[in-house]
PDB file of C-alpha atoms in Angstrom:
ATOM      1  CA  ILE A1210     104.394 148.598  66.427  1.00  0.00           C
ATOM      2  CA  SER A1211     105.944 145.253  65.400  1.00  0.00           C
ATOM      3  CA  PHE A1212     108.312 145.397  68.398  1.00  0.00           C
ATOM      4  CA  ALA A1213     105.415 146.129  70.766  1.00  0.00           C
ATOM      5  CA  LEU A1214     103.342 143.282  69.324  1.00  0.00           C
ATOM      6  CA  ASP A1215     106.287 140.860  69.651  1.00  0.00           C
ATOM      7  CA  ASN A1216     106.739 141.905  73.293  1.00  0.00           C
ATOM      8  CA  PHE A1217     103.003 141.521  73.877  1.00  0.00           C
ATOM      9  CA  ASP A1218     103.087 137.973  72.397  1.00  0.00           C
ATOM     10  CA  ARG A1219     106.134 137.014  74.501  1.00  0.00           C
ATOM     11  CA  GLU A1220     104.487 138.387  77.627  1.00  0.00           C
ATOM     12  CA  ASN A1221     101.306 136.404  76.904  1.00  0.00           C
ATOM     13  CA  GLU A1222     103.357 133.218  76.328  1.00  0.00           C
ATOM     14  CA  ARG A1223     105.277 133.811  79.582  1.00  0.00           C
ATOM     15  CA  LYS A1224     102.026 134.385  81.465  1.00  0.00           C
ATOM     16  CA  LEU A1225     100.460 131.246  79.950  1.00  0.00           C
ATOM     17  CA  ALA A1226     103.540 129.166  80.848  1.00  0.00           C
ATOM     18  CA  GLY A1227     103.392 130.552  84.406  1.00  0.00           C
ATOM     19  CA  ASP A1228      99.704 129.657  84.668  1.00  0.00           C
ATOM     20  CA  ILE A1229     100.369 126.121  83.403  1.00  0.00           C
ATOM     21  CA  LEU A1230     103.221 125.715  85.914  1.00  0.00           C
ATOM     22  CA  ARG A1231     101.092 126.975  88.823  1.00  0.00           C
ATOM     23  CA  THR A1232      98.266 124.615  87.852  1.00  0.00           C
ATOM     24  CA  SER A1233     100.696 121.700  87.669  1.00  0.00           C
ATOM     25  CA  GLU A1234     102.199 122.569  91.061  1.00  0.00           C
ATOM     26  CA  GLU A1235      98.733 122.886  92.586  1.00  0.00           C
ATOM     27  CA  LYS A1236      97.688 119.475  91.225  1.00  0.00           C
ATOM     28  CA  PHE A1237     100.835 117.843  92.593  1.00  0.00           C
ATOM     29  CA  SER A1238     100.513 119.548  95.962  1.00  0.00           C
ATOM     30  CA  LYS A1239      96.872 118.584  96.411  1.00  0.00           C
ATOM     31  CA  THR A1240      97.515 115.005  95.271  1.00  0.00           C
ATOM     32  CA  PHE A1241     100.567 114.631  97.517  1.00  0.00           C
ATOM     33  CA  HIS A1242      99.123 116.192 100.660  1.00  0.00           C
ATOM     34  CA  ASN A1243      95.627 114.677 100.374  1.00  0.00           C
ATOM     35  CA  SER A1244      96.680 111.141  99.458  1.00  0.00           C
ATOM     36  CA  PRO A1245      95.164 108.603 101.858  1.00  0.00           C
ATOM     37  CA  ASN A1246      98.476 106.703 101.773  1.00  0.00           C
ATOM     38  CA  PRO A1247     101.541 108.014 103.581  1.00  0.00           C
ATOM     39  CA  ILE A1248     104.138 109.474 101.212  1.00  0.00           C
ATOM     40  CA  SER A1249     107.636 110.704 101.954  1.00  0.00           C
ATOM     41  CA  ILE A1250     110.360 112.244  99.821  1.00  0.00           C
ATOM     42  CA  THR A1251     113.913 111.563 100.969  1.00  0.00           C
ATOM     43  CA  LYS A1252     117.274 112.689  99.588  1.00  0.00           C
ATOM     44  CA  ILE A1253     119.376 109.706  98.497  1.00  0.00           C
ATOM     45  CA  SER A1254     122.660 111.495  99.294  1.00  0.00           C
ATOM     46  CA  ASP A1255     122.126 111.790 103.053  1.00  0.00           C
ATOM     47  CA  GLY A1256     118.817 110.008 103.692  1.00  0.00           C
ATOM     48  CA  LYS A1257     117.175 113.138 105.068  1.00  0.00           C
ATOM     49  CA  ILE A1258     113.432 113.512 104.621  1.00  0.00           C
ATOM     50  CA  ILE A1259     112.557 116.617 102.612  1.00  0.00           C
ATOM     51  CA  GLU A1260     108.764 116.264 102.609  1.00  0.00           C
ATOM     52  CA  ILE A1261     105.964 114.146 104.056  1.00  0.00           C
ATOM     53  CA  ASN A1262     102.214 114.253 103.657  1.00  0.00           C
ATOM     54  CA  ASP A1263      99.475 114.320 106.299  1.00  0.00           C
ATOM     55  CA  ALA A1264      98.878 110.563 106.045  1.00  0.00           C
ATOM     56  CA  PHE A1265     102.551 109.954 106.925  1.00  0.00           C
ATOM     57  CA  SER A1266     102.029 112.036 110.069  1.00  0.00           C
ATOM     58  CA  ARG A1267      98.816 110.192 110.970  1.00  0.00           C
ATOM     59  CA  ILE A1268     100.423 106.742 110.690  1.00  0.00           C
ATOM     60  CA  THR A1269     103.814 107.467 112.247  1.00  0.00           C
ATOM     61  CA  GLY A1270     102.785 110.133 114.743  1.00  0.00           C
ATOM     62  CA  TYR A1271     105.600 112.423 113.545  1.00  0.00           C
ATOM     63  CA  THR A1272     104.670 115.932 112.497  1.00  0.00           C
ATOM     64  CA  ARG A1273     106.196 117.512 109.437  1.00  0.00           C
ATOM     65  CA  GLU A1274     108.406 119.634 111.709  1.00  0.00           C
ATOM     66  CA  GLU A1275     109.682 116.513 113.512  1.00  0.00           C
ATOM     67  CA  ALA A1276     110.329 114.486 110.352  1.00  0.00           C
ATOM     68  CA  VAL A1277     111.703 116.904 107.747  1.00  0.00           C
ATOM     69  CA  GLY A1278     115.473 117.220 107.972  1.00  0.00           C
ATOM     70  CA  ARG A1279     115.873 113.916 109.800  1.00  0.00           C
ATOM     71  CA  THR A1280     116.453 110.388 108.518  1.00  0.00           C
ATOM     72  CA  THR A1281     114.152 107.433 109.050  1.00  0.00           C
ATOM     73  CA  VAL A1282     116.932 105.896 111.143  1.00  0.00           C
ATOM     74  CA  GLU A1283     116.997 108.998 113.383  1.00  0.00           C
ATOM     75  CA  LEU A1284     113.221 108.743 113.746  1.00  0.00           C
ATOM     76  CA  GLY A1285     113.580 105.050 114.658  1.00  0.00           C
ATOM     77  CA  ILE A1286     111.030 103.979 112.063  1.00  0.00           C
ATOM     78  CA  TRP A1287     112.790 100.742 111.066  1.00  0.00           C
ATOM     79  CA  ALA A1288     111.658  98.063 113.524  1.00  0.00           C
ATOM     80  CA  ASN A1289     114.044  95.592 111.895  1.00  0.00           C
ATOM     81  CA  PRO A1290     117.394  96.809 110.480  1.00  0.00           C
ATOM     82  CA  VAL A1291     117.347  93.889 108.021  1.00  0.00           C
ATOM     83  CA  ASP A1292     114.155  95.329 106.478  1.00  0.00           C
ATOM     84  CA  ARG A1293     115.979  98.610 105.818  1.00  0.00           C
ATOM     85  CA  ALA A1294     118.939  96.765 104.297  1.00  0.00           C
ATOM     86  CA  ASN A1295     116.617  94.718 102.047  1.00  0.00           C
ATOM     87  CA  PHE A1296     114.755  97.862 100.998  1.00  0.00           C
ATOM     88  CA  ILE A1297     117.977  99.694 100.115  1.00  0.00           C
ATOM     89  CA  ALA A1298     119.409  96.653  98.298  1.00  0.00           C
ATOM     90  CA  GLU A1299     116.316  96.287  96.104  1.00  0.00           C
ATOM     91  CA  LEU A1300     116.144 100.039  95.504  1.00  0.00           C
ATOM     92  CA  THR A1301     119.818 100.122  94.501  1.00  0.00           C
ATOM     93  CA  GLU A1302     119.525  97.078  92.258  1.00  0.00           C
ATOM     94  CA  LYS A1303     116.267  97.929  90.486  1.00  0.00           C
ATOM     95  CA  GLY A1304     115.802 101.662  91.052  1.00  0.00           C
ATOM     96  CA  ARG A1305     112.425 100.924  92.590  1.00  0.00           C
ATOM     97  CA  VAL A1306     110.723  98.779  95.207  1.00  0.00           C
ATOM     98  CA  LEU A1307     107.187  97.441  94.860  1.00  0.00           C
ATOM     99  CA  ASP A1308     105.045  96.300  97.795  1.00  0.00           C
ATOM    100  CA  LEU A1309     107.786  95.218 100.180  1.00  0.00           C
ATOM    101  CA  GLU A1310     106.211  94.153 103.481  1.00  0.00           C
ATOM    102  CA  LEU A1311     107.945  95.864 106.400  1.00  0.00           C
ATOM    103  CA  LEU A1312     107.387  96.460 110.083  1.00  0.00           C
ATOM    104  CA  PHE A1313     107.576 100.169 111.026  1.00  0.00           C
ATOM    105  CA  ARG A1314     107.787 101.745 114.460  1.00  0.00           C
ATOM    106  CA  THR A1315     105.561 104.699 115.115  1.00  0.00           C
ATOM    107  CA  LYS A1316     105.635 106.992 118.120  1.00  0.00           C
ATOM    108  CA  THR A1317     103.175 104.720 119.937  1.00  0.00           C
ATOM    109  CA  ASN A1318     103.320 101.222 118.421  1.00  0.00           C
ATOM    110  CA  GLN A1319     104.300  99.197 115.368  1.00  0.00           C
ATOM    111  CA  VAL A1320     102.509  98.865 112.043  1.00  0.00           C
ATOM    112  CA  THR A1321     102.901  96.390 109.206  1.00  0.00           C
ATOM    113  CA  CYS A1322     103.185  98.179 105.894  1.00  0.00           C
ATOM    114  CA  LEU A1323     103.573  97.568 102.204  1.00  0.00           C
ATOM    115  CA  VAL A1324     106.161 100.015 100.939  1.00  0.00           C
ATOM    116  CA  SER A1325     106.794 101.017  97.355  1.00  0.00           C
ATOM    117  CA  GLY A1326     109.475 103.459  96.351  1.00  0.00           C
ATOM    118  CA  GLU A1327     111.187 104.871  93.324  1.00  0.00           C
ATOM    119  CA  ILE A1328     114.253 106.992  92.753  1.00  0.00           C
ATOM    120  CA  VAL A1329     113.455 110.262  90.985  1.00  0.00           C
ATOM    121  CA  GLU A1330     115.379 113.440  90.297  1.00  0.00           C
ATOM    122  CA  ILE A1331     114.128 116.575  92.035  1.00  0.00           C
ATOM    123  CA  GLN A1332     116.019 119.827  91.466  1.00  0.00           C
ATOM    124  CA  SER A1333     119.029 117.903  90.111  1.00  0.00           C
ATOM    125  CA  GLU A1334     119.179 115.674  93.206  1.00  0.00           C
ATOM    126  CA  GLN A1335     118.404 111.952  93.432  1.00  0.00           C
ATOM    127  CA  CYS A1336     115.457 111.410  95.791  1.00  0.00           C
ATOM    128  CA  LEU A1337     113.337 108.522  96.948  1.00  0.00           C
ATOM    129  CA  ILE A1338     109.580 108.836  96.791  1.00  0.00           C
ATOM    130  CA  ALA A1339     108.110 106.227  99.136  1.00  0.00           C
ATOM    131  CA  VAL A1340     104.426 105.350  99.244  1.00  0.00           C
ATOM    132  CA  ILE A1341     103.305 103.360 102.264  1.00  0.00           C
ATOM    133  CA  GLN A1342     100.169 101.333 102.875  1.00  0.00           C
ATOM    134  CA  ASP A1343      99.290 100.320 106.429  1.00  0.00           C
ATOM    135  CA  ILE A1344      98.160  96.670 106.293  1.00  0.00           C
ATOM    136  CA  THR A1345      98.183  96.047 110.048  1.00  0.00           C
ATOM    137  CA  SER A1346      94.405  95.530 110.245  1.00  0.00           C
ATOM    138  CA  LEU A1347      94.439  93.317 107.167  1.00  0.00           C
ATOM    139  CA  LYS A1348      97.210  91.145 108.634  1.00  0.00           C
ATOM    140  CA  GLN A1349      95.306  90.865 111.925  1.00  0.00           C
ATOM    141  CA  ALA A1350      92.093  89.920 110.086  1.00  0.00           C
ATOM    142  CA  LEU A1351      93.922  87.264 108.056  1.00  0.00           C
ATOM    143  CA  GLU A1352      95.454  85.839 111.232  1.00  0.00           C
ATOM    144  CA  THR A1353      92.002  85.703 112.868  1.00  0.00           C
ATOM    145  CA  ILE A1354      90.584  83.902 109.821  1.00  0.00           C
ATOM    146  CA  LYS A1355      93.492  81.449 109.887  1.00  0.00           C
ATOM    147  CA  GLU A1356      92.925  80.731 113.589  1.00  0.00           C
ATOM    148  CA  GLN A1357      89.191  80.255 113.025  1.00  0.00           C
ATOM    149  CA  ASN A1358      89.853  77.929 110.091  1.00  0.00           C
ATOM    150  CA  ASN A1359      92.266  75.887 112.203  1.00  0.00           C
ATOM    151  CA  PHE A1360      89.679  75.685 114.989  1.00  0.00           C
ATOM    152  CA  LEU A1361      86.888  74.634 112.630  1.00  0.00           C
ATOM    153  CA  ASN A1362      89.166  72.162 110.876  1.00  0.00           C
ATOM    154  CA  ALA A1363      90.078  70.587 114.246  1.00  0.00           C
ATOM    155  CA  ILE A1364      86.383  70.192 115.077  1.00  0.00           C
ATOM    156  CA  PHE A1365      85.687  68.774 111.614  1.00  0.00           C
ATOM    157  CA  GLU A1366      88.527  66.255 111.780  1.00  0.00           C
ATOM    158  CA  ASN A1367      87.852  65.141 115.351  1.00  0.00           C
ATOM    159  CA  GLU A1368      84.090  64.690 115.013  1.00  0.00           C
ATOM    160  CA  PRO A1369      83.376  60.990 115.744  1.00  0.00           C
ATOM    161  CA  GLU A1370      80.563  60.877 113.187  1.00  0.00           C
ATOM    162  CA  CYS A1371      81.034  60.989 109.427  1.00  0.00           C
ATOM    163  CA  VAL A1372      81.010  64.541 108.105  1.00  0.00           C
ATOM    164  CA  LYS A1373      81.317  65.270 104.426  1.00  0.00           C
ATOM    165  CA  VAL A1374      81.160  68.375 102.315  1.00  0.00           C
ATOM    166  CA  VAL A1375      79.419  68.061  98.979  1.00  0.00           C
ATOM    167  CA  ALA A1376      79.422  70.704  96.231  1.00  0.00           C
ATOM    168  CA  LEU A1377      76.174  71.826  94.613  1.00  0.00           C
ATOM    169  CA  ASN A1378      76.908  69.571  91.648  1.00  0.00           C
ATOM    170  CA  GLY A1379      77.037  66.542  93.982  1.00  0.00           C
ATOM    171  CA  GLU A1380      80.827  66.221  93.961  1.00  0.00           C
ATOM    172  CA  LEU A1381      82.363  65.185  97.292  1.00  0.00           C
ATOM    173  CA  THR A1382      84.879  67.897  98.198  1.00  0.00           C
ATOM    174  CA  GLN A1383      85.886  66.951 101.735  1.00  0.00           C
ATOM    175  CA  MET A1384      85.369  64.215 104.318  1.00  0.00           C
ATOM    176  CA  ASN A1385      86.562  63.917 107.879  1.00  0.00           C
ATOM    177  CA  ARG A1386      88.579  61.048 109.377  1.00  0.00           C
ATOM    178  CA  ALA A1387      85.526  59.239 110.702  1.00  0.00           C
ATOM    179  CA  GLY A1388      84.012  59.244 107.222  1.00  0.00           C
ATOM    180  CA  LEU A1389      87.230  58.059 105.622  1.00  0.00           C
ATOM    181  CA  ALA A1390      87.496  55.255 108.207  1.00  0.00           C
ATOM    182  CA  MET A1391      84.032  54.057 107.188  1.00  0.00           C
ATOM    183  CA  LEU A1392      85.270  53.691 103.609  1.00  0.00           C
ATOM    184  CA  GLU A1393      88.223  51.505 104.557  1.00  0.00           C
TER     185      GLU A1393
END
């Protein structure tokens, strides 16, 4: 009876450990595949991609079947070889890269991305987990704002009449050339 009870306890422990492992794998899988940011896992030894998520496919245009087993160089993702060299240098030096701005080629165009990556061990092999954030729209919006500011600043500075900007507390914050000339 003691032997049977010991076997029963071991079987319950094994089943519980299996359940915990399956739950953990399910959490990882759902998090990885449903992340809104592109994620790839690449072997350090040969640079071959071993997994990508759906967001990676959406941004790059490469399906899982096209990407897995190939390197990012083979896919032609690096728009600038210097970016790849800088990424690898920082990864080698620090073991991780945080928010490095890079230009990536997709199947149809180019995107500006912030890339973060870290070296991790998966099944006794060194791998790179890279998380990518497409900031193309943000960069375009910032450029538009910069152009609009330059345009408005040119109008402000070239207005022949005095123009000044005063804060709510009455403090003069800015004055154009015509206003400054009046003070001379």
